[in-house]
């Protein structure tokens, strides 16, 4: 498996694990389990939640990974940035979330991820953890990267809340997802270093 596939598979697995933990922490009400055949509905609900979250989580990562691949192939940063911004705008319009703040926040996240993936694509290793270890060489370097990504993703969440208004359900969901992402990242940090 090449590095691109290793990185993609690891990020998708990360998204699935976050989603399952969020589902576990936000169980449906007790009456939900009194419905006959609920296990089928629950299975479908989980599958749908995993698909939706993975799509949202992977959107900036796929753009960043493609950008990193293009950079390593010699494409100029200006051309890549122009393409990325157009893709971000199209995706946000399709999800009814277009705002200048959100485009900027997503662009900053993609830029950080692109730099991260460029390091991983240039590193040696047979697994995602090997790539991280060789790309960052110390716990402190990788931890600094994780803090930058967390801050950028927090800006995206704040821009989303600014767009959708003061919606307590969306706010709770974003906070829970952010907590689970942080928890999973801490586990990755512990596993690698």
XYZ file of C-alpha atoms in Angstrom:
193
model
C 0.000 0.000 0.000
C 1.414 3.415 -0.873
C 1.611 6.294 1.613
C -1.436 8.046 0.161
C -3.599 4.966 0.800
C -2.107 4.440 4.271
C -2.947 8.013 5.262
C -6.458 7.876 3.789
C -7.283 4.574 5.498
C -5.992 5.840 8.860
C -8.011 9.067 8.649
C -11.184 7.193 7.691
C -10.717 4.780 10.591
C -10.183 7.754 12.902
C -13.498 9.277 11.726
C -15.364 5.985 12.272
C -13.998 5.645 15.804
C -14.978 9.218 16.678
C -18.493 8.701 15.316
C -19.054 5.470 17.216
C -17.942 7.102 20.461
C -20.244 10.090 19.858
C -23.155 7.719 19.177
C -22.332 5.826 22.364
C -22.255 9.039 24.397
C -25.543 10.337 22.917
C -27.874 7.347 23.279
C -31.492 7.658 22.188
C -34.224 7.967 24.801
C -35.485 4.879 26.647
C -38.746 4.672 24.681
C -36.678 4.214 21.526
C -35.795 0.684 22.602
C -39.432 -0.291 23.084
C -40.087 -0.160 19.339
C -40.179 -3.649 17.779
C -37.282 -4.289 15.408
C -35.360 -1.299 16.718
C -32.039 -3.092 16.244
C -32.483 -2.737 12.466
C -33.269 0.963 12.760
C -30.364 1.417 15.170
C -27.997 -0.360 12.772
C -29.117 1.884 9.906
C -28.867 4.997 12.101
C -25.303 4.151 13.085
C -24.327 3.470 9.487
C -25.812 6.771 8.370
C -24.087 8.697 11.172
C -20.738 7.111 10.328
C -21.145 7.943 6.628
C -22.144 11.556 7.289
C -19.427 12.269 9.822
C -16.758 10.522 7.754
C -17.757 12.562 4.703
C -17.550 15.806 6.683
C -14.340 14.839 8.480
C -12.650 13.621 5.303
C -13.593 16.588 3.101
C -10.723 18.884 4.182
C -8.394 15.893 4.531
C -8.986 14.681 0.982
C -8.404 18.202 -0.353
C -5.236 18.548 1.716
C -3.947 15.142 0.684
C -4.536 15.903 -2.989
C -2.848 19.278 -2.496
C 0.148 17.645 -0.811
C 0.377 15.108 -3.613
C 0.271 17.928 -6.190
C 2.933 19.889 -4.296
C 5.230 16.883 -4.192
C 4.684 16.463 -7.949
C 5.904 20.034 -8.538
C 2.619 21.967 -8.844
C 2.796 25.566 -7.627
C 1.209 26.530 -4.334
C -0.787 29.369 -5.939
C -2.501 27.022 -8.410
C -3.248 24.515 -5.650
C -4.610 27.228 -3.316
C -6.911 28.560 -6.031
C -8.273 25.076 -6.702
C -8.718 24.336 -2.991
C -10.641 27.537 -2.341
C -13.009 26.786 -5.222
C -13.613 23.252 -3.933
C -14.249 24.528 -0.399
C -16.788 27.083 -1.657
C -18.604 24.469 -3.763
C -18.786 22.035 -0.836
C -20.076 24.686 1.571
C -22.713 25.870 -0.915
C -23.856 22.259 -1.391
C -24.229 21.933 2.394
C -25.897 25.356 2.784
C -23.054 26.631 4.932
C -21.415 29.201 2.703
C -19.940 32.151 4.534
C -16.699 34.010 4.082
C -15.605 33.181 7.648
C -16.250 29.487 7.116
C -14.393 29.445 3.789
C -11.405 31.106 5.477
C -11.522 28.744 8.476
C -11.730 25.677 6.228
C -8.888 27.018 4.065
C -6.647 27.430 7.133
C -7.443 23.875 8.229
C -6.699 22.510 4.761
C -3.398 24.428 4.641
C -2.275 22.940 7.975
C -3.335 19.470 6.898
C -1.615 19.859 3.531
C 1.685 20.676 5.246
C 1.173 17.700 7.572
C 0.419 15.315 4.715
C 3.365 16.591 2.697
C 5.605 15.633 5.633
C 3.958 12.212 5.841
C 4.228 11.602 2.093
C 7.950 12.368 2.276
C 8.565 10.242 5.393
C 9.662 6.628 5.518
C 7.473 3.964 7.050
C 5.143 1.066 6.494
C 2.258 2.249 8.686
C 0.557 5.523 9.545
C 2.241 5.583 12.940
C 5.641 4.977 11.324
C 5.057 7.886 8.954
C 4.153 10.179 11.851
C 7.145 9.077 13.887
C 9.578 9.682 11.032
C 7.953 12.944 9.889
C 7.845 14.582 13.325
C 10.735 12.823 15.105
C 9.580 13.945 18.574
C 6.478 13.972 20.683
C 6.703 17.749 21.117
C 6.744 18.412 17.362
C 3.720 16.205 16.741
C 1.903 17.622 19.761
C 2.461 21.171 18.428
C 0.934 20.103 15.106
C -2.075 18.566 16.881
C -2.632 21.793 18.815
C -2.552 23.837 15.596
C -5.064 21.508 13.936
C -7.340 21.575 16.998
C -7.300 25.397 16.996
C -8.078 25.509 13.262
C -10.920 23.017 13.647
C -12.277 25.035 16.559
C -12.353 28.068 14.242
C -14.339 26.002 11.734
C -16.801 25.005 14.478
C -17.173 28.634 15.575
C -17.792 29.705 11.975
C -20.439 26.987 11.636
C -22.140 28.201 14.821
C -21.958 31.748 13.480
C -23.696 30.600 10.297
C -26.426 28.422 11.883
C -27.038 30.711 14.853
C -27.344 29.810 18.504
C -28.560 26.242 18.069
C -27.953 24.243 21.287
C -28.246 20.863 19.530
C -25.612 21.766 16.917
C -23.405 23.317 19.592
C -23.602 20.198 21.785
C -22.872 17.912 18.829
C -19.864 19.974 17.718
C -18.497 20.057 21.271
C -18.933 16.315 21.722
C -17.259 15.606 18.380
C -14.371 17.947 19.249
C -13.895 16.205 22.592
C -13.812 12.793 20.945
C -11.394 13.977 18.253
C -9.123 15.326 20.983
C -9.358 12.047 22.893
C -8.522 9.984 19.791
C -5.622 12.285 18.902
C -4.230 11.882 22.394
C -4.383 8.113 21.940
C -2.536 8.384 18.617
C 0.089 10.574 20.294
C 0.534 7.998 23.070
C 0.726 5.129 20.581
C 3.313 6.800 18.350
C 5.571 8.378 20.961
